[in-house]
XYZ file of N, CA and C in Angstrom:
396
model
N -63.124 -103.832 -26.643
C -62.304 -102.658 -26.766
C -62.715 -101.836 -27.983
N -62.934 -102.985 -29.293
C -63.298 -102.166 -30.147
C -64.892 -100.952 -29.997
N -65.904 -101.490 -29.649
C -67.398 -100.757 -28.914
C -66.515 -99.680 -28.102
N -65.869 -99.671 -27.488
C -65.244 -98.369 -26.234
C -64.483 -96.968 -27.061
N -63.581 -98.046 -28.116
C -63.270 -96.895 -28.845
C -64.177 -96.030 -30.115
N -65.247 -96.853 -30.721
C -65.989 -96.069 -31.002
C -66.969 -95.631 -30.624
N -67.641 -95.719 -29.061
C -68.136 -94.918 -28.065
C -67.484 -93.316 -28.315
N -66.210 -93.512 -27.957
C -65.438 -92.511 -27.560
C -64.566 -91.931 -28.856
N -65.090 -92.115 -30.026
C -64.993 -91.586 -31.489
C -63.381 -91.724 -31.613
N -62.686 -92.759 -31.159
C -61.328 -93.155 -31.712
C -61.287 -93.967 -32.704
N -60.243 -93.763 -33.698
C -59.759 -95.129 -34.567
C -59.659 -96.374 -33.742
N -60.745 -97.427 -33.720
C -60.235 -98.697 -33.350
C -58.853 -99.041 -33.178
N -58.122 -99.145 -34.526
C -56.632 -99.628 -34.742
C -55.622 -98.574 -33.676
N -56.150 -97.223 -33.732
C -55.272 -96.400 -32.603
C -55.479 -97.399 -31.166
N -56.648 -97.223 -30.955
C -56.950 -97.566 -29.218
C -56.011 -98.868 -28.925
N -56.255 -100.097 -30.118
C -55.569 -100.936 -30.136
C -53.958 -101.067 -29.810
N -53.810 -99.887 -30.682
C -51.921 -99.752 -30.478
C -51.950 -99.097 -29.012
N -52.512 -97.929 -28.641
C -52.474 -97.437 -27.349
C -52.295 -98.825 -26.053
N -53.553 -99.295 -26.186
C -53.717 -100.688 -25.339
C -52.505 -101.376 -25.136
N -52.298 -101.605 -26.182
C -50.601 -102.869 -26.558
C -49.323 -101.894 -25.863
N -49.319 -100.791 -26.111
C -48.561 -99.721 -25.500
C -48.095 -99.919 -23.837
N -49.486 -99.267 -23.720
C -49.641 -99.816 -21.915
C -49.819 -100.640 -21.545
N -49.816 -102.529 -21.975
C -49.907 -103.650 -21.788
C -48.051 -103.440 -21.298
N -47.761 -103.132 -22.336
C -45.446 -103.136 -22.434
C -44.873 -102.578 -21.345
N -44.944 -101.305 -21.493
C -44.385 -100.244 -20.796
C -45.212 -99.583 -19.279
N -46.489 -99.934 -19.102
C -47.254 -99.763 -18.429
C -47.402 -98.129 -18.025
N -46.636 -97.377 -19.285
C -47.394 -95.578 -19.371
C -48.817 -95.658 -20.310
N -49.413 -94.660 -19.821
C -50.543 -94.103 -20.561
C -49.638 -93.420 -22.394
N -49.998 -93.696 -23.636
C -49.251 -93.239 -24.647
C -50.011 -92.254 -24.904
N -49.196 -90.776 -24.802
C -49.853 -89.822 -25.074
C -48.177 -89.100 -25.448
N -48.880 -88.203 -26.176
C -47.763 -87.233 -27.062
C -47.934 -85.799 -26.494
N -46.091 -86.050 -25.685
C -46.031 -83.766 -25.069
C -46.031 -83.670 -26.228
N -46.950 -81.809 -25.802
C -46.841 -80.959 -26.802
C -45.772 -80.147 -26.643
N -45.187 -80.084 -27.225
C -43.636 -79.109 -27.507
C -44.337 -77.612 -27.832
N -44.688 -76.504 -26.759
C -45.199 -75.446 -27.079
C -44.065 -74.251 -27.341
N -44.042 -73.355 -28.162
C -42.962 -72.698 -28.016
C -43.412 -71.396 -27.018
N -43.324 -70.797 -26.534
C -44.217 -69.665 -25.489
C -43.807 -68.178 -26.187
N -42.316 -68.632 -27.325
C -42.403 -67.266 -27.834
C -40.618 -66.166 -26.945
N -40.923 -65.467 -27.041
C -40.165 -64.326 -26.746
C -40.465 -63.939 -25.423
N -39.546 -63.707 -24.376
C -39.968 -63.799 -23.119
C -40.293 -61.988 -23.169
N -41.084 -62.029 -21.567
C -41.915 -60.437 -21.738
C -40.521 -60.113 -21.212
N -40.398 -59.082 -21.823
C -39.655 -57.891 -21.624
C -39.993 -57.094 -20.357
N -40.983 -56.656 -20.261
C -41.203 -56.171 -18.782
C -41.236 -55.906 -17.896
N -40.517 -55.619 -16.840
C -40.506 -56.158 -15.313
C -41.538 -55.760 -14.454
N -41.914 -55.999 -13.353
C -43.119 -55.631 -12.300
C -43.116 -54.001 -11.835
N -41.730 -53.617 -12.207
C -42.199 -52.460 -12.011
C -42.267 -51.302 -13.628
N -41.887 -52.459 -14.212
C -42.505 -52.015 -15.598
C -43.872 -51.223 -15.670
N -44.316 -52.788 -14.753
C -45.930 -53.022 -14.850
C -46.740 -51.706 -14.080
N -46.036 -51.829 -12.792
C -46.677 -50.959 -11.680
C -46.656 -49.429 -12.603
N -45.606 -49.208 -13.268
C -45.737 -47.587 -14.011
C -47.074 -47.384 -14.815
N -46.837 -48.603 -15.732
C -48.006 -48.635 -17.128
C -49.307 -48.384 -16.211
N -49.328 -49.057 -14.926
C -51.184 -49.414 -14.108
C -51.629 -47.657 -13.473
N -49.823 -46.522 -12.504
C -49.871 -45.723 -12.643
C -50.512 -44.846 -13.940
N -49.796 -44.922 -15.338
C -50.096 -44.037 -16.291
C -51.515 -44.279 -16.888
N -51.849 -45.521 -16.477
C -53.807 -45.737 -16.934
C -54.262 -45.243 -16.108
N -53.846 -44.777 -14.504
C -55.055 -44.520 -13.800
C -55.136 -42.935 -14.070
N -53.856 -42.417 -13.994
C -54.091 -41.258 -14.151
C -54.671 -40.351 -15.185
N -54.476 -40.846 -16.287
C -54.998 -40.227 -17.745
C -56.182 -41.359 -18.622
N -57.170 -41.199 -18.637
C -58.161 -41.975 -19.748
C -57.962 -41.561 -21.196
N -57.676 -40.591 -21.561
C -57.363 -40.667 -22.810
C -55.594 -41.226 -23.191
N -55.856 -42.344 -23.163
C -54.149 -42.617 -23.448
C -53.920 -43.344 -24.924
N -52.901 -43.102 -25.896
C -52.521 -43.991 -26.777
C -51.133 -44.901 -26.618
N -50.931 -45.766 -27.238
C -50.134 -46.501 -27.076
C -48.374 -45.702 -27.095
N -48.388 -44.644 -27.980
C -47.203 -43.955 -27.884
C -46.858 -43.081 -26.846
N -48.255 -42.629 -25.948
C -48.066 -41.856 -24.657
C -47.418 -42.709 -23.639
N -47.861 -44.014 -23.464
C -47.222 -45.106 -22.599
C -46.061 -45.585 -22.672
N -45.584 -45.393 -24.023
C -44.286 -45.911 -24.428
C -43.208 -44.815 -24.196
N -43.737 -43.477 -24.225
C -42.698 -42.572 -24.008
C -42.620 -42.421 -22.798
N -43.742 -42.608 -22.154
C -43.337 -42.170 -20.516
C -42.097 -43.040 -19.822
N -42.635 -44.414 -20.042
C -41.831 -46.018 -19.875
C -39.980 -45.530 -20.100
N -40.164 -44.822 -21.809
C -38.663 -44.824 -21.918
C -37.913 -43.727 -21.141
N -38.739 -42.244 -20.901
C -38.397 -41.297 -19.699
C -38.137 -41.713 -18.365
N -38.849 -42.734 -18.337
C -38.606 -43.330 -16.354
C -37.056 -44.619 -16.591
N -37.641 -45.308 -17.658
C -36.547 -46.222 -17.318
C -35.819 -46.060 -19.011
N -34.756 -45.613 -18.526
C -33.380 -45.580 -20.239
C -33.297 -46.507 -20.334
N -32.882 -47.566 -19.943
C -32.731 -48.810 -20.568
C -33.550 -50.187 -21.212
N -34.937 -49.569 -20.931
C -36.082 -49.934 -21.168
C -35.813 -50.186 -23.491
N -35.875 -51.049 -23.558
C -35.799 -51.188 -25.249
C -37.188 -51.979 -25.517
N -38.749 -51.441 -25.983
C -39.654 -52.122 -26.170
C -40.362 -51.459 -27.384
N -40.783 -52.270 -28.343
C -41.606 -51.979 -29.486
C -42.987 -51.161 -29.562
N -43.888 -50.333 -30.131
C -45.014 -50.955 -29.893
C -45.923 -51.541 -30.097
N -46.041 -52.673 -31.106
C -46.627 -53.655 -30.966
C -46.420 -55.170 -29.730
N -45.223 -55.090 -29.152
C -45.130 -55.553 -27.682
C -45.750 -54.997 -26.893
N -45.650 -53.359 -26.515
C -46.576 -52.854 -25.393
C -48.171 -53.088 -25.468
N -48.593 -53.108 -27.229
C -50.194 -53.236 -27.478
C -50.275 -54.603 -26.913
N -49.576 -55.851 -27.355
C -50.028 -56.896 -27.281
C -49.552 -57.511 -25.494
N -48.969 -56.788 -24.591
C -48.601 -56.784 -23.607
C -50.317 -56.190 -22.668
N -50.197 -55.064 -23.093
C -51.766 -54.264 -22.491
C -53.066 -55.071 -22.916
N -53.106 -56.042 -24.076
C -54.116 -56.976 -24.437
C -54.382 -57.485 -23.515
N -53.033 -58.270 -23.539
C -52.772 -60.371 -22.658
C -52.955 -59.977 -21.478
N -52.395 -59.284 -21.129
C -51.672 -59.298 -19.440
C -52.245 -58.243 -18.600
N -52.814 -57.058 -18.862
C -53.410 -55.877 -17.890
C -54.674 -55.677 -18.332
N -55.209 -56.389 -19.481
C -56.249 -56.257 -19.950
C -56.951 -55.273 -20.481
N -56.493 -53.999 -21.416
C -56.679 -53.280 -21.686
C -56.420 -52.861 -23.382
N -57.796 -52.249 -23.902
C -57.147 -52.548 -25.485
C -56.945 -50.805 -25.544
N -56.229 -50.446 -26.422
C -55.507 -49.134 -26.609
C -56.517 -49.217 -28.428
N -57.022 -47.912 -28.735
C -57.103 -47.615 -29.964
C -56.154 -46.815 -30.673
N -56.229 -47.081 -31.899
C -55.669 -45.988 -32.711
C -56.300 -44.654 -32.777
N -55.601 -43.118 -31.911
C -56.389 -41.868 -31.908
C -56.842 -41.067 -33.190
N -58.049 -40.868 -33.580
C -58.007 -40.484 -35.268
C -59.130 -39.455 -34.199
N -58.438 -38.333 -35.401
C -58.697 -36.623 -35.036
C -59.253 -35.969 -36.184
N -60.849 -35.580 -35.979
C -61.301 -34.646 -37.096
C -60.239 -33.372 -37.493
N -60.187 -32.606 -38.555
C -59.773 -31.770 -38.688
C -60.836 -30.264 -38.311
N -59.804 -29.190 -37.654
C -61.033 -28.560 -37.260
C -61.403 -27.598 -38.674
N -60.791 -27.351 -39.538
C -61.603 -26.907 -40.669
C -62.690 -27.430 -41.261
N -62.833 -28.886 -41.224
C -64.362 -29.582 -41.276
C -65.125 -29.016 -40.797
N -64.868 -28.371 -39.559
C -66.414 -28.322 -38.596
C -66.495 -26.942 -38.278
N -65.609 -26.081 -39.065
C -65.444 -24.159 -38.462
C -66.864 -23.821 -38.736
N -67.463 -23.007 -38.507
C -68.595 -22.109 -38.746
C -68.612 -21.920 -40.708
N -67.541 -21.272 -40.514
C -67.446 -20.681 -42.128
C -67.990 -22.035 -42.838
N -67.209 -23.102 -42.679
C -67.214 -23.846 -43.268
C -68.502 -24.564 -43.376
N -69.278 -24.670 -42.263
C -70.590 -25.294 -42.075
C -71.767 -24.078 -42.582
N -71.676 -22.903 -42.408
C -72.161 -22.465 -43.442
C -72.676 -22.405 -44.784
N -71.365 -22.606 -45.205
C -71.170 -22.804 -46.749
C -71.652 -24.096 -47.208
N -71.595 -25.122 -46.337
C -72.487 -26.485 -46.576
C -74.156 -26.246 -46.562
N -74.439 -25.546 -45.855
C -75.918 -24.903 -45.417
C -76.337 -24.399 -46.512
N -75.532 -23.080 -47.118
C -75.815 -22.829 -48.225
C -76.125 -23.477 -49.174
N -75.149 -24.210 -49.964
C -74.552 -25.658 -50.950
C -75.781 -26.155 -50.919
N -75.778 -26.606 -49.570
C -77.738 -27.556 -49.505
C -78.903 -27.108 -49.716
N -79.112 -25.375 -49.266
C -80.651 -24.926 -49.654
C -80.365 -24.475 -50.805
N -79.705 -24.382 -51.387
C -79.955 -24.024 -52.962
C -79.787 -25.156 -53.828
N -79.718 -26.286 -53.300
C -79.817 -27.692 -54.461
C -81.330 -28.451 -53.804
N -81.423 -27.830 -52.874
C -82.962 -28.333 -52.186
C -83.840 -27.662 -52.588
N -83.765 -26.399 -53.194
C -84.518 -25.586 -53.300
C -84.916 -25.875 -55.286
N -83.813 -26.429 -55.807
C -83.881 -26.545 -57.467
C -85.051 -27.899 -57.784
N -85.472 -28.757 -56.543
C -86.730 -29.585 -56.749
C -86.047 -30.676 -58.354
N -84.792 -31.239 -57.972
C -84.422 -32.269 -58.629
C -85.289 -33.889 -57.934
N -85.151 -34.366 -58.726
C -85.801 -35.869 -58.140
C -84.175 -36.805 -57.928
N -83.704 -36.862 -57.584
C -82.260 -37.694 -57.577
C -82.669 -39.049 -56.868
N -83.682 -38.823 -56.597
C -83.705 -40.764 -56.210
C -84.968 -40.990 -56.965
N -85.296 -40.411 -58.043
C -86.065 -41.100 -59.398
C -85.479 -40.988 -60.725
N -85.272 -41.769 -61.390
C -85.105 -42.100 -62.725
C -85.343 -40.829 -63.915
């Protein structure tokens, strides 16, 4: 017994007690895992069927577009959104980003201009800035 259990990378003295275990009682000794699963989904199927509607129809979606539609269709609907993100993860398979938006004064004409400028006249002064 002892060769079997370190075949099979157990504590000798465990396998031993296991053995003596099921010699007694004649169960296999193994320990449930007590899982907690958490907070039940909030959701219902036709929760679901809306959210699968509002992805097909729009590709640009954020997580707050989904959540407002959800609370317009159903009032009694009470959901977070970090539930809906981690709901669209697990379960529909879909990851949602956070939408981050240039400003359009960055990129106006005027403005890119004036960078154009800025640059041929410090290109033009023949500094060495990546020598000593």
């Amino acid at each position: 017994m002892i060769l079997h259990a370190k075949d099979l990378g157990i504590n000798p003295r465990i396998a031993m007690r296991w053995w003596k275990h099921y010699q007694e009682t004649g169960r296999v000794a193994c320990k449930k895992l007590q899982r907690h699963p958490g907070r039940l989904n909030s959701l219902a199927p036709e929760h679901e069927q809306r959210i699968q509607q509002i992805v097909e129809e729009g590709s640009q979606l954020c997580a707050d577009d989904i959540i407002d539609s959800l609370k317009s269709q159903f009032e009694d609907l009470k959901i977070l959104k970090p539930q809906i993100i981690y709901h669209l993860r697990n379960n529909i398979l879909i990851s949602i980003k956070k939408p981050t938006y240039n400003p359009m004064t960055r990129n106006s004409d005027n403005n890119l201009q004036t960078r154009s400028v800025w640059f041929m006249k410090w290109k033009g002064l023949d500094l060495g800035y990546t020598e000593n």
